[in-house]
Amino acid sequence: MASHQKVCVEHLFKVFGPDPDETIRRVQAGQAKDRIYADTHSVAAVADVSFTVDQGEIFVVMGLSGSGKSTLIRCLNRLIDPTRGRILLDGQDVVAMDAGALRELRAHKLSMVFQHFALFPHKTVGENVEFGLKVRGVPPGERRDKARRALEQVGLEAYADVPPDNLSGGMQQRVGLARGLAVDPDIMLMDEPFSALDPLIRRDMQDELLALQAQLHMTILFITHDLHEALRIGDRIAIMKDGRFVQTGTPEEIVADPADDYVAAFTRDVDRGRVFRMGRLSHEAPTVTPDDDPATARRRCDEHGVAGLHVVDTDGYPLGILVRAELASAEDDALRDLMQPDYPVARADQELIELYGACAQGLPIAVLDDTGRLQGTVDPLRVFALLAGEPGEGETSRRAEASAPLAAREE
């Protein structure tokens, strides 16, 4: 089924300074940021950015300080008005909205979680979570119920009646997240929500977000300066520099095929075992059935250049594995007697780091689907090669597509 596009941003600019039109013209001509500022005293904080976000997707914008990422997310709900471009949320142009339509959008469709918790110290935790609902005009009883449900989702239902100052930093950020969830937004905007937290608490909050996403399937735009955080939570990632998107892709695409030296420098020390999944290396598995003979098994091994192959039943469920070296002298033996019933298995969505032990067995790894059928196979040597920095099988360059403007990709 085709996914529904929740967000579409087209050629967005935000220029700070006295000469926005000339600045945009120079950006489009490819001039450097420093040269543009020297001549115009203007800065394009967001420079011709285009992207889409599908319903239920976590889209992460990652960049260093000054890259334009926070300006970008504030343009989406018009906390900052863009200079040029279109922002479509469910097909509605946010840039063209009047003040009333914009208030309605912010109250019912969007929710934002900031880096700093911004909790009201004179209100209880529950009252803080209710605040967006109160602004929306939700009756007191209903908003209390919704606030408590949101607190339950983040594990803080027991703290509804205490002041936020009694909570740790991580717990206060959970309150901020609950406040965003309470209004049941179509789209959640998260501007570096975990960056002020200690590393262990930050990881806990990432886990919390991923667990909530598995339940709620929210559409999230997430801003971070931490590539490891982006790789951990993002379905897709955009790397931003000097107001532009340098590369957009899945975590695997960003790490395996960086668009330029800037992206490569970020990904150089990434633990590839935590980024890549078995599905990237899986290919169609050569198989035999118990009714085949050893000669057929040897021939199939040689045709595919594999050291072993799986024996499957008529429904495609694996029964065991045959090792090529052990087939050399077999003539009339039944394959069921020759096969090893114990063999390494994996799912396509498993991280490589989970399968080091399986790779150490030296046997082809059976990749199974959700029903246990054989979906593909992986040579353990390919796993080690990918961890060492070599591209996976079938890897093709995505640089041109990932860096191209949206309009060019649609043509």
Coordinates of C-alpha atoms in Angstrom, one line a residue:
M1 CA 0.0 0.0 0.0
A2 CA 1.3 3.5 -0.9
S3 CA 2.2 5.6 2.2
H4 CA 0.4 8.9 2.8
Q5 CA 2.5 12.0 2.5
K6 CA 2.0 14.1 5.6
V7 CA 4.6 16.8 5.0
C8 CA 5.9 18.3 1.7
V9 CA 8.4 21.1 1.8
E10 CA 9.3 22.7 -1.5
H11 CA 12.2 25.1 -2.1
L12 CA 12.1 26.7 1.3
F13 CA 14.2 29.7 2.1
K14 CA 14.6 31.7 5.3
V15 CA 16.8 34.8 4.9
F16 CA 17.8 37.0 7.8
G17 CA 19.1 40.4 6.6
P18 CA 18.2 43.4 4.5
D19 CA 18.3 41.9 1.0
P20 CA 16.5 38.6 0.9
D21 CA 15.8 38.6 -2.9
E22 CA 19.4 39.1 -3.8
T23 CA 20.5 36.6 -1.2
I24 CA 18.2 34.0 -2.7
R25 CA 19.4 34.7 -6.2
R26 CA 23.0 34.2 -5.1
V27 CA 22.1 31.0 -3.3
Q28 CA 20.5 29.7 -6.4
A29 CA 23.6 30.6 -8.4
G30 CA 25.7 28.5 -6.0
Q31 CA 27.6 31.3 -4.2
A32 CA 29.3 30.4 -0.9
K33 CA 27.6 31.5 2.4
D34 CA 30.5 33.8 3.5
R35 CA 30.6 35.5 0.1
I36 CA 26.9 36.2 0.1
Y37 CA 27.1 37.7 3.6
A38 CA 30.0 39.9 2.7
D39 CA 28.1 41.4 -0.2
T40 CA 24.6 41.5 1.1
H41 CA 24.9 41.4 5.0
S42 CA 22.2 38.7 4.8
V43 CA 22.3 35.0 5.7
A44 CA 20.2 32.2 4.2
A45 CA 19.6 30.2 7.4
V46 CA 17.5 27.8 5.2
A47 CA 18.6 27.7 1.6
D48 CA 16.4 25.9 -1.0
V49 CA 15.4 23.0 1.2
S50 CA 13.0 20.4 -0.2
F51 CA 11.8 17.1 1.4
T52 CA 8.8 15.0 2.2
V53 CA 7.8 13.0 5.3
D54 CA 5.4 10.1 5.1
Q55 CA 2.7 9.3 7.7
G56 CA 4.2 7.3 10.6
E57 CA 7.8 8.2 9.7
I58 CA 10.5 9.6 11.9
F59 CA 12.4 12.1 9.8
V60 CA 15.5 13.3 11.5
V61 CA 17.4 16.5 10.5
M62 CA 20.9 16.3 11.8
G63 CA 23.4 19.2 11.7
L64 CA 25.9 21.2 13.8
S65 CA 25.2 24.5 15.5
G66 CA 24.4 27.1 12.9
S67 CA 23.4 24.6 10.2
G68 CA 19.8 26.0 10.1
K69 CA 18.1 22.9 11.5
S70 CA 16.2 24.7 14.3
T71 CA 15.2 27.6 12.0
L72 CA 13.8 25.0 9.6
I73 CA 11.6 23.3 12.1
R74 CA 10.3 26.6 13.4
C75 CA 9.4 27.5 9.8
L76 CA 7.2 24.4 9.6
N77 CA 4.7 25.8 12.2
R78 CA 5.6 29.4 11.4
L79 CA 7.1 30.3 14.7
I80 CA 9.5 31.8 12.1
D81 CA 8.0 33.0 8.8
P82 CA 9.8 31.6 5.8
T83 CA 11.0 34.0 3.1
R84 CA 10.0 31.9 0.2
G85 CA 8.8 28.4 -0.6
R86 CA 5.9 26.1 0.3
I87 CA 5.1 24.0 3.3
L88 CA 2.3 21.5 2.8
L89 CA 0.8 19.6 5.7
D90 CA -1.7 17.1 4.5
G91 CA -1.9 19.3 1.3
Q92 CA -2.6 22.5 3.2
D93 CA -0.1 25.4 2.5
V94 CA 1.0 26.6 5.9
V95 CA 2.8 29.6 4.4
A96 CA -0.5 30.9 2.9
M97 CA -2.5 30.5 6.1
D98 CA -4.0 33.6 7.9
A99 CA -3.6 34.0 11.7
G100 CA -6.8 32.1 12.5
A101 CA -6.0 29.1 10.3
L102 CA -2.5 29.1 11.8
R103 CA -3.9 29.0 15.3
E104 CA -6.2 26.2 14.4
L105 CA -3.3 24.3 12.8
R106 CA -1.1 24.7 15.9
A107 CA -3.9 23.7 18.3
H108 CA -5.1 20.6 16.4
K109 CA -2.5 19.3 14.0
L110 CA 0.9 20.1 15.3
S111 CA 2.7 19.6 18.6
M112 CA 6.2 20.7 19.5
V113 CA 8.7 19.4 22.1
F114 CA 11.6 21.7 22.8
Q115 CA 15.1 21.1 24.2
H116 CA 14.3 23.1 27.3
F117 CA 11.3 21.7 29.2
A118 CA 9.5 25.0 29.7
L119 CA 7.2 23.6 32.4
F120 CA 5.2 25.9 34.6
P121 CA 6.7 25.7 38.1
H122 CA 3.4 26.8 39.8
K123 CA 1.3 24.1 38.1
T124 CA 1.4 20.3 38.9
V125 CA 2.7 17.8 36.4
G126 CA -0.8 17.0 35.3
E127 CA -1.8 20.6 34.8
N128 CA 1.3 21.1 32.7
V129 CA 0.3 18.2 30.5
E130 CA -3.2 19.6 30.3
F131 CA -2.1 23.0 29.1
G132 CA -2.4 22.5 25.3
L133 CA -5.8 20.9 25.8
K134 CA -6.9 23.9 27.9
V135 CA -5.8 26.3 25.2
R136 CA -7.8 24.2 22.8
G137 CA -10.9 24.6 24.9
V138 CA -11.3 21.0 26.0
P139 CA -13.6 20.6 29.1
P140 CA -11.7 20.1 32.4
G141 CA -12.8 16.5 33.0
E142 CA -11.9 15.4 29.5
R143 CA -8.5 17.1 29.5
R144 CA -7.6 15.5 32.9
D145 CA -8.4 12.1 31.4
K146 CA -6.3 12.8 28.3
A147 CA -3.4 14.2 30.4
R148 CA -3.4 11.1 32.7
R149 CA -3.4 8.8 29.7
A150 CA -0.4 10.7 28.2
L151 CA 1.4 10.4 31.5
E152 CA 0.7 6.7 31.6
Q153 CA 2.3 6.4 28.1
V154 CA 5.6 7.9 29.5
G155 CA 5.4 6.1 32.8
L156 CA 4.7 9.1 35.0
E157 CA 1.0 8.6 36.0
A158 CA 2.0 8.5 39.7
Y159 CA 3.4 12.0 39.5
A160 CA 0.4 13.8 38.1
D161 CA -0.2 15.8 41.3
V162 CA 3.3 16.9 42.2
P163 CA 5.1 20.0 41.1
P164 CA 7.6 19.6 38.2
D165 CA 10.5 20.8 40.3
N166 CA 10.3 17.5 42.3
L167 CA 11.3 15.6 39.1
S168 CA 14.7 14.9 37.6
G169 CA 15.7 16.4 34.3
G170 CA 14.8 13.2 32.4
M171 CA 11.4 13.0 34.1
Q172 CA 10.7 16.6 33.3
Q173 CA 11.5 15.9 29.6
R174 CA 9.0 13.0 29.8
V175 CA 6.4 15.6 31.0
G176 CA 7.2 17.7 28.0
L177 CA 6.7 14.7 25.8
A178 CA 3.5 13.8 27.5
R179 CA 2.2 17.4 27.0
G180 CA 2.9 16.9 23.3
L181 CA 1.2 13.5 23.2
A182 CA -1.9 14.7 25.1
V183 CA -3.2 16.8 22.2
D184 CA -3.0 13.7 19.9
P185 CA -1.2 15.6 17.1
D186 CA -1.0 14.6 13.5
I187 CA 2.6 15.7 13.4
M188 CA 5.1 16.0 16.2
L189 CA 8.0 18.5 15.9
M190 CA 10.9 17.7 18.3
D191 CA 13.7 20.3 18.5
E192 CA 16.8 18.6 20.1
P193 CA 14.5 17.3 22.9
F194 CA 17.1 15.1 24.6
S195 CA 20.3 17.0 24.0
A196 CA 20.3 18.6 27.5
L197 CA 20.1 15.3 29.2
D198 CA 22.9 13.1 30.5
P199 CA 24.0 10.3 28.1
L200 CA 22.3 7.4 30.0
I201 CA 19.1 9.4 30.4
R202 CA 19.2 10.5 26.8
R203 CA 19.4 6.8 25.7
D204 CA 16.5 6.0 27.9
M205 CA 14.4 8.7 26.4
Q206 CA 15.3 7.5 22.9
D207 CA 14.1 4.0 23.9
E208 CA 10.9 5.6 25.3
L209 CA 10.3 7.5 22.0
L210 CA 10.9 4.3 19.9
A211 CA 8.5 2.3 22.1
L212 CA 5.8 5.0 21.8
Q213 CA 6.4 5.1 18.1
A214 CA 5.9 1.3 17.8
Q215 CA 2.5 1.8 19.5
L216 CA 1.2 5.1 18.1
H217 CA 2.9 5.3 14.6
M218 CA 3.3 9.1 14.8
T219 CA 4.7 11.4 12.2
I220 CA 7.8 13.0 13.7
L221 CA 10.3 15.6 12.6
F222 CA 13.2 15.3 15.0
I223 CA 16.1 17.8 15.2
T224 CA 19.5 16.7 16.6
H225 CA 23.2 17.6 16.4
D226 CA 24.1 14.0 17.3
L227 CA 24.6 11.6 14.4
H228 CA 24.4 8.5 16.7
E229 CA 21.0 9.7 17.9
A230 CA 19.9 10.3 14.3
L231 CA 21.0 6.8 13.2
R232 CA 19.3 5.2 16.2
I233 CA 15.8 6.7 15.9
G234 CA 15.5 7.9 12.3
D235 CA 13.7 6.1 9.5
R236 CA 15.3 8.7 7.2
I237 CA 18.0 11.3 8.0
A238 CA 18.8 14.6 6.3
I239 CA 22.3 16.0 7.0
M240 CA 22.2 19.8 7.0
K241 CA 25.0 22.2 6.5
D242 CA 25.0 26.0 5.9
G243 CA 21.2 25.9 5.4
R244 CA 21.2 23.1 2.8
F245 CA 20.5 19.4 2.9
V246 CA 23.8 17.8 2.0
Q247 CA 22.3 14.2 1.9
T248 CA 19.0 12.5 2.6
G249 CA 18.7 8.8 3.1
T250 CA 18.1 5.9 5.4
P251 CA 20.7 5.3 8.2
E252 CA 22.2 2.5 6.1
E253 CA 22.4 4.7 3.0
I254 CA 24.1 7.6 4.9
V255 CA 26.7 5.3 6.5
A256 CA 27.4 3.1 3.5
D257 CA 27.4 5.8 0.8
P258 CA 28.2 9.3 2.2
A259 CA 27.6 12.0 -0.4
D260 CA 30.8 13.9 0.3
D261 CA 33.7 14.3 2.7
Y262 CA 31.6 16.3 5.2
V263 CA 29.1 13.4 5.6
A264 CA 32.0 10.9 5.5
A265 CA 33.7 12.6 8.4
F266 CA 30.6 12.2 10.6
T267 CA 30.1 8.5 9.7
R268 CA 33.8 7.5 10.0
D269 CA 33.6 6.3 13.6
V270 CA 30.0 4.9 13.5
D271 CA 29.6 1.4 14.8
R272 CA 28.4 -0.2 11.6
G273 CA 27.2 -3.3 13.4
R274 CA 24.5 -1.2 15.0
V275 CA 23.4 0.5 11.8
F276 CA 23.3 -2.3 9.2
R277 CA 20.7 -5.1 9.2
M278 CA 20.8 -8.5 7.7
G279 CA 18.3 -7.7 5.0
R280 CA 21.0 -5.5 3.3
L281 CA 23.2 -8.5 2.6
S282 CA 20.6 -11.2 2.1
H283 CA 20.3 -12.6 -1.4
E284 CA 18.2 -15.5 -2.9
A285 CA 19.2 -18.7 -1.3
P286 CA 20.2 -21.7 -3.4
T287 CA 18.4 -24.7 -1.9
V288 CA 17.7 -28.4 -2.4
T289 CA 15.0 -30.7 -1.1
P290 CA 15.5 -34.0 0.9
D291 CA 14.6 -35.9 -2.4
D292 CA 17.6 -34.4 -4.3
D293 CA 20.8 -36.4 -4.5
P294 CA 24.4 -35.4 -3.5
A295 CA 25.4 -34.7 -7.1
T296 CA 22.6 -32.1 -7.4
A297 CA 23.6 -30.5 -4.2
R298 CA 27.3 -30.3 -5.3
R299 CA 26.3 -28.9 -8.6
R300 CA 24.1 -26.2 -7.0
C301 CA 26.9 -25.2 -4.6
D302 CA 29.4 -24.9 -7.5
E303 CA 26.9 -22.9 -9.7
H304 CA 26.3 -20.4 -6.9
G305 CA 29.9 -20.4 -5.5
V306 CA 28.7 -21.2 -2.0
A307 CA 30.3 -23.3 0.7
G308 CA 26.9 -24.7 1.7
L309 CA 23.2 -24.6 1.0
H310 CA 20.0 -25.2 2.9
V311 CA 17.7 -28.1 2.6
V312 CA 14.0 -27.0 2.5
D313 CA 10.7 -28.8 2.5
T314 CA 8.0 -28.3 -0.2
D315 CA 6.7 -25.2 1.6
G316 CA 10.1 -23.5 1.8
Y317 CA 10.8 -24.1 5.5
P318 CA 14.4 -25.0 6.2
L319 CA 15.3 -28.4 7.6
G320 CA 19.0 -28.2 7.8
I321 CA 22.2 -27.2 6.0
L322 CA 24.7 -29.1 3.7
V323 CA 28.3 -28.2 3.8
R324 CA 30.0 -28.5 0.4
A325 CA 33.2 -30.1 1.7
E326 CA 31.2 -32.9 3.3
L327 CA 29.4 -33.6 0.0
A328 CA 32.6 -34.4 -1.9
S329 CA 32.6 -38.1 -1.4
A330 CA 28.9 -38.7 -1.0
E331 CA 27.2 -40.7 -3.7
D332 CA 24.0 -42.5 -2.7
D333 CA 23.5 -41.0 0.7
A334 CA 20.2 -39.3 1.5
L335 CA 20.6 -35.6 1.9
R336 CA 18.5 -35.8 5.1
D337 CA 21.3 -38.0 6.6
L338 CA 24.1 -35.6 5.4
M339 CA 22.6 -32.3 6.5
Q340 CA 23.3 -30.6 9.8
P341 CA 20.0 -29.9 11.6
D342 CA 21.6 -27.0 13.6
Y343 CA 22.5 -23.9 11.5
P344 CA 22.6 -20.1 12.1
V345 CA 19.5 -18.2 11.5
A346 CA 18.5 -14.5 11.4
R347 CA 15.7 -12.1 10.6
A348 CA 16.1 -9.5 7.9
D349 CA 15.6 -6.7 10.4
Q350 CA 18.3 -7.9 12.9
E351 CA 21.3 -5.7 13.4
L352 CA 24.6 -7.2 12.4
I353 CA 25.9 -6.8 16.0
E354 CA 23.4 -9.4 17.2
L355 CA 24.9 -12.0 14.8
Y356 CA 28.6 -12.0 15.5
G357 CA 28.2 -15.5 17.1
A358 CA 26.3 -16.8 14.1
C359 CA 29.0 -15.5 11.7
A360 CA 31.7 -17.2 13.7
Q361 CA 30.2 -20.6 12.8
G362 CA 31.4 -20.1 9.3
L363 CA 28.2 -21.4 7.7
P364 CA 25.8 -19.5 5.4
I365 CA 23.2 -17.8 7.6
A366 CA 19.5 -18.5 6.9
V367 CA 17.4 -15.3 6.8
L368 CA 13.9 -16.3 7.7
D369 CA 10.6 -14.4 7.2
D370 CA 8.0 -13.9 9.9
T371 CA 6.6 -17.4 9.3
G372 CA 9.9 -19.1 9.5
R373 CA 10.3 -19.7 5.7
L374 CA 13.7 -19.3 4.1
Q375 CA 13.8 -15.8 2.7
G376 CA 17.5 -15.6 1.8
T377 CA 21.0 -16.3 2.9
V378 CA 24.0 -14.4 3.9
D379 CA 27.7 -15.4 3.6
P380 CA 29.3 -14.5 7.0
L381 CA 32.4 -13.2 5.1
R382 CA 30.1 -10.5 3.6
V383 CA 29.1 -9.4 7.1
F384 CA 32.7 -9.0 8.2
A385 CA 33.5 -7.2 4.9
L386 CA 30.7 -4.7 5.5
L387 CA 31.7 -4.1 9.1
A388 CA 35.2 -3.4 7.7
G389 CA 33.9 -0.6 5.5
E390 CA 33.2 -2.3 2.2
P391 CA 29.8 -1.8 0.5
G392 CA 27.2 -4.5 0.7
E393 CA 26.3 -6.7 -2.2
G394 CA 24.3 -4.9 -4.8
E395 CA 25.3 -1.5 -3.4
T396 CA 24.8 1.3 -5.8
S397 CA 25.6 4.9 -5.4
R398 CA 22.7 7.0 -4.1
R399 CA 24.6 10.3 -4.0
A400 CA 23.1 12.0 -7.0
E401 CA 19.5 11.1 -6.0
A402 CA 20.0 11.8 -2.3
S403 CA 21.4 15.3 -2.9
A404 CA 19.1 16.3 -5.8
P405 CA 16.4 18.9 -5.2
L406 CA 12.9 17.5 -4.9
A407 CA 11.7 18.9 -8.2
A408 CA 14.6 17.3 -10.1
R409 CA 13.8 13.9 -8.5
E410 CA 10.2 14.2 -9.6
E411 CA 11.0 14.8 -13.2

